[in-house]
PDB file of C-alpha atoms and ligand atoms in Angstrom:
ATOM      1  CA  UNK A   1      98.348 -27.685 -56.905  1.00 97.00           C
ATOM      2  CA  UNK A   2      99.238 -28.509 -60.739  1.00 98.00           C
ATOM      3  CA  UNK A   3      96.738 -30.258 -62.759  1.00 98.00           C
ATOM      4  CA  UNK A   4      96.780 -31.986 -65.806  1.00 98.00           C
ATOM      5  CA  UNK A   5      92.929 -32.527 -66.993  1.00 98.00           C
ATOM      6  CA  UNK A   6      91.881 -35.134 -69.916  1.00 98.00           C
ATOM      7  CA  UNK A   7      88.771 -36.741 -71.040  1.00 98.00           C
ATOM      8  CA  UNK A   8      87.514 -38.996 -73.918  1.00 98.00           C
ATOM      9  CA  UNK A   9      89.718 -41.596 -74.504  1.00 98.00           C
ATOM     10  CA  UNK A  10      87.513 -43.726 -76.425  1.00 98.00           C
ATOM     11  CA  UNK A  11      90.027 -46.681 -75.947  1.00 98.00           C
ATOM     12  CA  UNK A  12      92.446 -44.541 -79.019  1.00 98.00           C
ATOM     13  CA  UNK A  13      95.799 -46.133 -77.427  1.00 98.00           C
ATOM     14  CA  UNK A  14      98.411 -44.254 -79.641  1.00 98.00           C
ATOM     15  CA  UNK A  15      96.596 -41.120 -78.594  1.00 98.00           C
ATOM     16  CA  UNK A  16      96.538 -41.228 -75.103  1.00 98.00           C
ATOM     17  CA  UNK A  17     100.325 -42.161 -74.546  1.00 98.00           C
ATOM     18  CA  UNK A  18     100.940 -39.277 -76.488  1.00 98.00           C
ATOM     19  CA  UNK A  19      99.374 -37.032 -74.090  1.00 98.00           C
ATOM     20  CA  UNK A  20     101.180 -38.534 -71.282  1.00 98.00           C
ATOM     21  CA  UNK A  21     104.012 -38.598 -72.702  1.00 98.00           C
ATOM     22  CA  UNK A  22     103.700 -34.217 -72.841  1.00 98.00           C
ATOM     23  CA  UNK A  23     102.268 -34.420 -69.168  1.00 98.00           C
ATOM     24  CA  UNK A  24     105.485 -36.485 -67.869  1.00 98.00           C
ATOM     25  CA  UNK A  25     107.428 -33.072 -69.372  1.00 98.00           C
ATOM     26  CA  UNK A  26     105.240 -31.043 -67.527  1.00 98.00           C
ATOM     27  CA  UNK A  27     105.369 -32.754 -64.381  1.00 98.00           C
ATOM     28  CA  UNK A  28     101.909 -32.230 -63.277  1.00 98.00           C
ATOM     29  CA  UNK A  29     100.940 -33.107 -59.525  1.00 98.00           C
ATOM     30  CA  UNK A  30      97.794 -34.748 -60.425  1.00 98.00           C
ATOM     31  CA  UNK A  31      96.375 -35.917 -63.013  1.00 98.00           C
ATOM     32  CA  UNK A  32      92.501 -36.085 -63.735  1.00 98.00           C
ATOM     33  CA  UNK A  33      90.386 -37.836 -66.324  1.00 98.00           C
ATOM     34  CA  UNK A  34      86.676 -36.479 -67.336  1.00 98.00           C
ATOM     35  CA  UNK A  35      85.269 -39.625 -68.295  1.00 98.00           C
ATOM     36  CA  UNK A  36      84.629 -42.296 -71.720  1.00 98.00           C
ATOM     37  CA  UNK A  37      87.924 -44.311 -71.287  1.00 98.00           C
ATOM     38  CA  UNK A  38      86.006 -46.651 -73.714  1.00 98.00           C
ATOM     39  CA  UNK A  39      83.505 -46.618 -76.945  1.00 97.00           C
ATOM     40  CA  UNK A  40      84.999 -45.804 -80.672  1.00 97.00           C
ATOM     41  CA  UNK A  41      88.278 -47.166 -80.334  1.00 98.00           C
ATOM     42  CA  UNK A  42      89.790 -50.440 -81.101  1.00 98.00           C
ATOM     43  CA  UNK A  43      92.355 -50.813 -77.539  1.00 98.00           C
ATOM     44  CA  UNK A  44      89.587 -50.578 -74.640  1.00 98.00           C
ATOM     45  CA  UNK A  45      91.140 -52.454 -71.840  1.00 98.00           C
ATOM     46  CA  UNK A  46      95.290 -51.290 -72.893  1.00 98.00           C
ATOM     47  CA  UNK A  47      93.557 -47.053 -72.011  1.00 98.00           C
ATOM     48  CA  UNK A  48      91.784 -47.951 -68.640  1.00 98.00           C
ATOM     49  CA  UNK A  49      94.762 -49.657 -67.559  1.00 98.00           C
ATOM     50  CA  UNK A  50      96.906 -46.758 -68.239  1.00 98.00           C
ATOM     51  CA  UNK A  51      94.167 -44.180 -67.023  1.00 98.00           C
ATOM     52  CA  UNK A  52      93.487 -46.119 -64.037  1.00 98.00           C
ATOM     53  CA  UNK A  53      97.757 -46.120 -63.416  1.00 98.00           C
ATOM     54  CA  UNK A  54      98.535 -42.369 -64.467  1.00 98.00           C
ATOM     55  CA  UNK A  55      95.301 -40.818 -62.473  1.00 98.00           C
ATOM     56  CA  UNK A  56      94.253 -39.474 -59.000  1.00 98.00           C
ATOM     57  CA  UNK A  57      91.302 -38.887 -60.099  1.00 98.00           C
ATOM     58  CA  UNK A  58      88.260 -40.596 -62.994  1.00 98.00           C
ATOM     59  CA  UNK A  59      85.211 -40.036 -63.732  1.00 98.00           C
ATOM     60  CA  UNK A  60      82.463 -42.294 -65.944  1.00 98.00           C
ATOM     61  CA  UNK A  61      81.559 -40.991 -69.268  1.00 98.00           C
ATOM     62  CA  UNK A  62      78.343 -42.370 -71.035  1.00 98.00           C
ATOM     63  CA  UNK A  63      80.382 -44.769 -73.192  1.00 98.00           C
ATOM     64  CA  UNK A  64      81.760 -46.286 -70.083  1.00 98.00           C
ATOM     65  CA  UNK A  65      78.233 -46.554 -68.664  1.00 98.00           C
ATOM     66  CA  UNK A  66      76.515 -47.600 -71.680  1.00 97.00           C
ATOM     67  CA  UNK A  67      79.643 -50.567 -71.644  1.00 97.00           C
ATOM     68  CA  UNK A  68      79.361 -51.872 -67.781  1.00 95.00           C
ATOM     69  CA  UNK A  69      75.525 -52.107 -68.984  1.00 93.00           C
ATOM     70  CA  UNK A  70      74.114 -48.873 -66.814  1.00 94.00           C
ATOM     71  CA  UNK A  71      72.844 -46.938 -69.560  1.00 93.00           C
ATOM     72  CA  UNK A  72      70.435 -49.371 -72.519  1.00 92.00           C
ATOM     73  CA  UNK A  73      73.365 -49.620 -75.681  1.00 93.00           C
ATOM     74  CA  UNK A  74      69.453 -48.280 -78.031  1.00 90.00           C
ATOM     75  CA  UNK A  75      70.317 -44.433 -76.412  1.00 90.00           C
ATOM     76  CA  UNK A  76      73.273 -44.758 -79.375  1.00 93.00           C
ATOM     77  CA  UNK A  77      73.496 -43.766 -82.742  1.00 90.00           C
ATOM     78  CA  UNK A  78      74.675 -47.060 -85.199  1.00 92.00           C
ATOM     79  CA  UNK A  79      77.986 -46.370 -85.206  1.00 95.00           C
ATOM     80  CA  UNK A  80      78.254 -46.019 -81.688  1.00 96.00           C
ATOM     81  CA  UNK A  81      76.226 -48.888 -80.431  1.00 96.00           C
ATOM     82  CA  UNK A  82      78.353 -51.076 -82.597  1.00 96.00           C
ATOM     83  CA  UNK A  83      81.987 -49.885 -80.534  1.00 97.00           C
ATOM     84  CA  UNK A  84      79.659 -50.405 -77.623  1.00 97.00           C
ATOM     85  CA  UNK A  85      78.710 -54.036 -78.019  1.00 97.00           C
ATOM     86  CA  UNK A  86      81.849 -55.095 -79.489  1.00 98.00           C
ATOM     87  CA  UNK A  87      83.761 -53.409 -76.161  1.00 98.00           C
ATOM     88  CA  UNK A  88      81.699 -55.069 -73.929  1.00 97.00           C
ATOM     89  CA  UNK A  89      82.169 -58.252 -75.428  1.00 97.00           C
ATOM     90  CA  UNK A  90      86.031 -57.970 -75.637  1.00 98.00           C
ATOM     91  CA  UNK A  91      87.160 -55.863 -72.439  1.00 98.00           C
ATOM     92  CA  UNK A  92      89.019 -58.413 -69.475  1.00 98.00           C
ATOM     93  CA  UNK A  93      87.299 -58.218 -65.143  1.00 97.00           C
ATOM     94  CA  UNK A  94      90.240 -55.395 -64.922  1.00 98.00           C
ATOM     95  CA  UNK A  95      88.401 -52.904 -67.376  1.00 98.00           C
ATOM     96  CA  UNK A  96      85.165 -54.408 -65.745  1.00 97.00           C
ATOM     97  CA  UNK A  97      85.974 -53.650 -62.383  1.00 97.00           C
ATOM     98  CA  UNK A  98      87.339 -50.378 -62.588  1.00 98.00           C
ATOM     99  CA  UNK A  99      84.798 -48.895 -64.654  1.00 98.00           C
ATOM    100  CA  UNK A 100      82.027 -50.100 -62.208  1.00 97.00           C
ATOM    101  CA  UNK A 101      84.194 -47.948 -59.768  1.00 98.00           C
ATOM    102  CA  UNK A 102      83.495 -44.500 -61.620  1.00 98.00           C
ATOM    103  CA  UNK A 103      81.239 -41.950 -61.189  1.00 98.00           C
ATOM    104  CA  UNK A 104      79.702 -39.231 -63.786  1.00 98.00           C
ATOM    105  CA  UNK A 105      80.540 -36.122 -61.234  1.00 98.00           C
ATOM    106  CA  UNK A 106      82.393 -35.639 -58.371  1.00 98.00           C
ATOM    107  CA  UNK A 107      84.638 -32.786 -57.101  1.00 98.00           C
ATOM    108  CA  UNK A 108      88.677 -32.398 -56.529  1.00 97.00           C
ATOM    109  CA  UNK A 109      90.492 -29.878 -54.822  1.00 95.00           C
ATOM    110  CA  UNK A 110      87.175 -27.704 -54.531  1.00 96.00           C
ATOM    111  CA  UNK A 111      86.990 -28.054 -58.474  1.00 98.00           C
ATOM    112  CA  UNK A 112      83.475 -29.396 -60.236  1.00 98.00           C
ATOM    113  CA  UNK A 113      83.534 -32.033 -61.498  1.00 98.00           C
ATOM    114  CA  UNK A 114      81.649 -33.691 -64.460  1.00 98.00           C
ATOM    115  CA  UNK A 115      81.478 -35.698 -67.683  1.00 98.00           C
ATOM    116  CA  UNK A 116      79.399 -34.011 -69.992  1.00 98.00           C
ATOM    117  CA  UNK A 117      77.671 -30.876 -67.749  1.00 98.00           C
ATOM    118  CA  UNK A 118      76.777 -29.923 -63.836  1.00 97.00           C
ATOM    119  CA  UNK A 119      72.801 -30.612 -64.547  1.00 96.00           C
ATOM    120  CA  UNK A 120      73.735 -33.276 -66.252  1.00 97.00           C
ATOM    121  CA  UNK A 121      76.524 -35.590 -66.196  1.00 98.00           C
ATOM    122  CA  UNK A 122      76.015 -37.694 -68.608  1.00 97.00           C
ATOM    123  CA  UNK A 123      74.223 -36.764 -71.482  1.00 96.00           C
ATOM    124  CA  UNK A 124      74.647 -33.118 -71.989  1.00 97.00           C
ATOM    125  CA  UNK A 125      76.493 -31.526 -75.068  1.00 97.00           C
ATOM    126  CA  UNK A 126      77.678 -27.815 -73.397  1.00 97.00           C
ATOM    127  CA  UNK A 127      77.742 -26.402 -77.222  1.00 95.00           C
ATOM    128  CA  UNK A 128      75.911 -22.829 -77.281  1.00 96.00           C
ATOM    129  CA  UNK A 129      76.647 -19.708 -74.676  1.00 97.00           C
ATOM    130  CA  UNK A 130      72.844 -19.901 -73.726  1.00 96.00           C
ATOM    131  CA  UNK A 131      73.008 -23.766 -72.715  1.00 96.00           C
ATOM    132  CA  UNK A 132      76.407 -22.745 -70.739  1.00 97.00           C
ATOM    133  CA  UNK A 133      74.455 -19.615 -69.361  1.00 97.00           C
ATOM    134  CA  UNK A 134      71.921 -21.919 -67.108  1.00 96.00           C
ATOM    135  CA  UNK A 135      74.582 -24.253 -65.834  1.00 97.00           C
ATOM    136  CA  UNK A 136      76.900 -21.041 -64.955  1.00 97.00           C
ATOM    137  CA  UNK A 137      74.242 -20.237 -62.909  1.00 95.00           C
ATOM    138  CA  UNK A 138      73.354 -23.177 -60.684  1.00 95.00           C
ATOM    139  CA  UNK A 139      76.327 -24.450 -60.866  1.00 96.00           C
ATOM    140  CA  UNK A 140      77.827 -24.955 -56.911  1.00 95.00           C
ATOM    141  CA  UNK A 141      81.496 -24.457 -57.986  1.00 98.00           C
ATOM    142  CA  UNK A 142      83.136 -21.617 -59.037  1.00 98.00           C
ATOM    143  CA  UNK A 143      85.185 -24.259 -61.213  1.00 98.00           C
ATOM    144  CA  UNK A 144      83.917 -26.756 -63.175  1.00 98.00           C
ATOM    145  CA  UNK A 145      85.414 -28.964 -65.620  1.00 98.00           C
ATOM    146  CA  UNK A 146      83.437 -31.042 -68.768  1.00 98.00           C
ATOM    147  CA  UNK A 147      84.635 -33.110 -71.151  1.00 98.00           C
ATOM    148  CA  UNK A 148      81.893 -35.454 -73.517  1.00 98.00           C
ATOM    149  CA  UNK A 149      81.534 -32.325 -76.070  1.00 97.00           C
ATOM    150  CA  UNK A 150      85.392 -33.037 -77.339  1.00 98.00           C
ATOM    151  CA  UNK A 151      85.804 -29.877 -78.164  1.00 98.00           C
ATOM    152  CA  UNK A 152      88.355 -27.629 -76.596  1.00 98.00           C
ATOM    153  CA  UNK A 153      86.570 -24.595 -75.488  1.00 98.00           C
ATOM    154  CA  UNK A 154      85.599 -22.151 -71.788  1.00 98.00           C
ATOM    155  CA  UNK A 155      82.828 -20.521 -71.236  1.00 98.00           C
ATOM    156  CA  UNK A 156      82.637 -17.305 -68.488  1.00 98.00           C
ATOM    157  CA  UNK A 157      80.591 -15.067 -66.479  1.00 97.00           C
ATOM    158  CA  UNK A 158      81.172 -12.444 -64.646  1.00 93.00           C
ATOM    159  CA  UNK A 159      77.873 -12.104 -63.197  1.00 84.00           C
ATOM    160  CA  UNK A 160      77.300 -10.128 -66.199  1.00 89.00           C
ATOM    161  CA  UNK A 161      76.345 -12.147 -69.140  1.00 94.00           C
ATOM    162  CA  UNK A 162      78.673 -15.406 -70.039  1.00 97.00           C
ATOM    163  CA  UNK A 163      81.196 -15.876 -72.997  1.00 97.00           C
ATOM    164  CA  UNK A 164      82.264 -18.694 -75.108  1.00 97.00           C
ATOM    165  CA  UNK A 165      85.077 -19.165 -76.729  1.00 97.00           C
ATOM    166  CA  UNK A 166      87.537 -22.592 -78.539  1.00 97.00           C
ATOM    167  CA  UNK A 167      90.567 -22.724 -77.388  1.00 97.00           C
ATOM    168  CA  UNK A 168      92.871 -23.252 -79.854  1.00 96.00           C
ATOM    169  CA  UNK A 169      96.259 -24.884 -78.565  1.00 97.00           C
ATOM    170  CA  UNK A 170      99.091 -22.502 -76.449  1.00 96.00           C
ATOM    171  CA  UNK A 171      94.955 -20.622 -74.990  1.00 97.00           C
ATOM    172  CA  UNK A 172      96.151 -19.661 -71.117  1.00 98.00           C
ATOM    173  CA  UNK A 173      93.046 -18.790 -69.131  1.00 98.00           C
ATOM    174  CA  UNK A 174      92.913 -16.341 -66.200  1.00 98.00           C
ATOM    175  CA  UNK A 175      90.213 -18.389 -64.496  1.00 98.00           C
ATOM    176  CA  UNK A 176      90.968 -16.633 -60.710  1.00 98.00           C
ATOM    177  CA  UNK A 177      87.253 -14.678 -60.794  1.00 97.00           C
ATOM    178  CA  UNK A 178      84.061 -15.355 -61.894  1.00 97.00           C
ATOM    179  CA  UNK A 179      82.231 -18.974 -62.588  1.00 98.00           C
ATOM    180  CA  UNK A 180      83.660 -21.232 -65.911  1.00 98.00           C
ATOM    181  CA  UNK A 181      83.376 -24.505 -67.320  1.00 98.00           C
ATOM    182  CA  UNK A 182      86.324 -26.102 -68.405  1.00 98.00           C
ATOM    183  CA  UNK A 183      86.572 -28.177 -71.002  1.00 98.00           C
ATOM    184  CA  UNK A 184      90.059 -29.693 -72.127  1.00 98.00           C
ATOM    185  CA  UNK A 185      88.749 -30.704 -76.104  1.00 98.00           C
ATOM    186  CA  UNK A 186      88.812 -35.301 -76.117  1.00 98.00           C
ATOM    187  CA  UNK A 187      92.201 -37.395 -76.483  1.00 98.00           C
ATOM    188  CA  UNK A 188      90.992 -40.073 -78.816  1.00 98.00           C
ATOM    189  CA  UNK A 189      89.585 -38.292 -81.078  1.00 98.00           C
ATOM    190  CA  UNK A 190      88.256 -34.630 -81.371  1.00 97.00           C
ATOM    191  CA  UNK A 191      85.972 -32.869 -82.808  1.00 97.00           C
ATOM    192  CA  UNK A 192      86.595 -29.509 -83.227  1.00 96.00           C
ATOM    193  CA  UNK A 193      88.793 -29.981 -87.111  1.00 96.00           C
ATOM    194  CA  UNK A 194      91.987 -30.011 -85.113  1.00 97.00           C
ATOM    195  CA  UNK A 195      93.023 -34.400 -85.063  1.00 98.00           C
ATOM    196  CA  UNK A 196      95.343 -33.865 -82.580  1.00 98.00           C
ATOM    197  CA  UNK A 197      95.081 -35.183 -79.181  1.00 98.00           C
ATOM    198  CA  UNK A 198      93.968 -32.691 -76.342  1.00 98.00           C
ATOM    199  CA  UNK A 199      94.117 -32.020 -73.225  1.00 98.00           C
ATOM    200  CA  UNK A 200      94.639 -29.184 -70.451  1.00 98.00           C
ATOM    201  CA  UNK A 201      96.948 -27.931 -67.600  1.00 98.00           C
ATOM    202  CA  UNK A 202      94.877 -26.353 -64.283  1.00 98.00           C
ATOM    203  CA  UNK A 203      96.717 -24.804 -61.875  1.00 98.00           C
ATOM    204  CA  UNK A 204      94.444 -23.844 -58.760  1.00 98.00           C
ATOM    205  CA  UNK A 205      96.949 -21.624 -56.325  1.00 97.00           C
ATOM    206  CA  UNK A 206      97.652 -19.022 -60.187  1.00 98.00           C
ATOM    207  CA  UNK A 207      93.913 -20.422 -61.050  1.00 98.00           C
ATOM    208  CA  UNK A 208      94.562 -20.734 -64.845  1.00 98.00           C
ATOM    209  CA  UNK A 209      94.039 -23.123 -67.201  1.00 98.00           C
ATOM    210  CA  UNK A 210      96.083 -23.572 -70.212  1.00 98.00           C
ATOM    211  CA  UNK A 211      95.196 -25.556 -73.787  1.00 98.00           C
ATOM    212  CA  UNK A 212      97.652 -28.449 -75.195  1.00 98.00           C
ATOM    213  CA  UNK A 213      97.769 -30.603 -77.893  1.00 98.00           C
ATOM    214  CA  UNK A 214      99.746 -32.989 -79.256  1.00 98.00           C
ATOM    215  CA  UNK A 215     100.956 -35.055 -82.208  1.00 98.00           C
ATOM    216  CA  UNK A 216     100.418 -38.639 -82.028  1.00 98.00           C
ATOM    217  CA  UNK A 217     100.094 -41.525 -84.902  1.00 98.00           C
ATOM    218  CA  UNK A 218      96.510 -41.325 -86.515  1.00 98.00           C
ATOM    219  CA  UNK A 219      97.133 -44.086 -88.741  1.00 98.00           C
ATOM    220  CA  UNK A 220      97.731 -46.121 -86.054  1.00 98.00           C
ATOM    221  CA  UNK A 221      94.573 -45.453 -83.886  1.00 98.00           C
ATOM    222  CA  UNK A 222      92.302 -45.738 -86.889  1.00 98.00           C
ATOM    223  CA  UNK A 223      94.355 -49.191 -88.242  1.00 98.00           C
ATOM    224  CA  UNK A 224      93.166 -50.856 -84.799  1.00 98.00           C
ATOM    225  CA  UNK A 225      89.462 -50.087 -85.556  1.00 98.00           C
ATOM    226  CA  UNK A 226      90.034 -51.010 -88.686  1.00 98.00           C
ATOM    227  CA  UNK A 227      91.017 -54.229 -87.912  1.00 98.00           C
ATOM    228  CA  UNK A 228      88.660 -54.702 -84.927  1.00 98.00           C
ATOM    229  CA  UNK A 229      86.257 -54.255 -87.699  1.00 98.00           C
ATOM    230  CA  UNK A 230      84.637 -51.337 -86.317  1.00 98.00           C
ATOM    231  CA  UNK A 231      82.827 -49.132 -88.001  1.00 97.00           C
ATOM    232  CA  UNK A 232      84.707 -47.787 -90.896  1.00 97.00           C
ATOM    233  CA  UNK A 233      83.305 -43.992 -90.164  1.00 97.00           C
ATOM    234  CA  UNK A 234      85.076 -44.148 -86.674  1.00 98.00           C
ATOM    235  CA  UNK A 235      88.928 -44.836 -88.138  1.00 98.00           C
ATOM    236  CA  UNK A 236      87.803 -42.223 -91.244  1.00 97.00           C
ATOM    237  CA  UNK A 237      87.374 -39.306 -88.662  1.00 97.00           C
ATOM    238  CA  UNK A 238      90.017 -39.694 -87.046  1.00 98.00           C
ATOM    239  CA  UNK A 239      92.320 -38.282 -89.332  1.00 98.00           C
ATOM    240  CA  UNK A 240      89.897 -34.593 -89.925  1.00 95.00           C
ATOM    241  CA  UNK A 241      89.456 -34.080 -85.742  1.00 96.00           C
ATOM    242  CA  UNK A 242      85.530 -33.802 -85.903  1.00 88.00           C
TER     243      UNK A 242
HETATM  244 ZN1   ZN B   1      82.977 -38.595 -75.446  1.00 57.16          ZN
END
């Protein structure tokens, strides 16, 4: 099966629309989302509706859990907390209902799906090889997909040590042997220095993972954030991709 994997949409509609256009050209069998549909950006209802319509499987992220009231907003840093409070106030009942039905972990087609990490699906940022090694050792599935850090990267072990690499666009990884943690990067707020929206094409017949990046209208997304009077830095960071 060929699957388009998206994560961390964060209410950024121009980014999500651009990614979905690119995914449409790739014509995958399914679309999976690793969570954080909302938070930070200014279009929570439209993004949630689009994700709901296009995905066969979708997780909840920490921002979704805060907005639906399952996590205390005080766990969030100032700007994230402000955006979460704003989101909880403005979303409609359909968004609320959809988010309420999502879990931060799951499995599909034999692939483990975790918003953050296999051992802590809600909070852990897997960015170091030592962390990844511990996750890989404990994970039940051979291949796991994670989001949360908004950094396109992968970690791998063949039983003798663990390697981790950033994954610039065009990277195609053969994941047919050993254990893997694969992060597609973020759609709505990339943090690896590349402001373009990220997604991943996973092939579970050939076991390959192909990293994609798409230009989108950053000015439109940032403008909506400013117009909603959300914290200014949430708009500014989109231009830099960090
Ligand atoms: Zn996120």
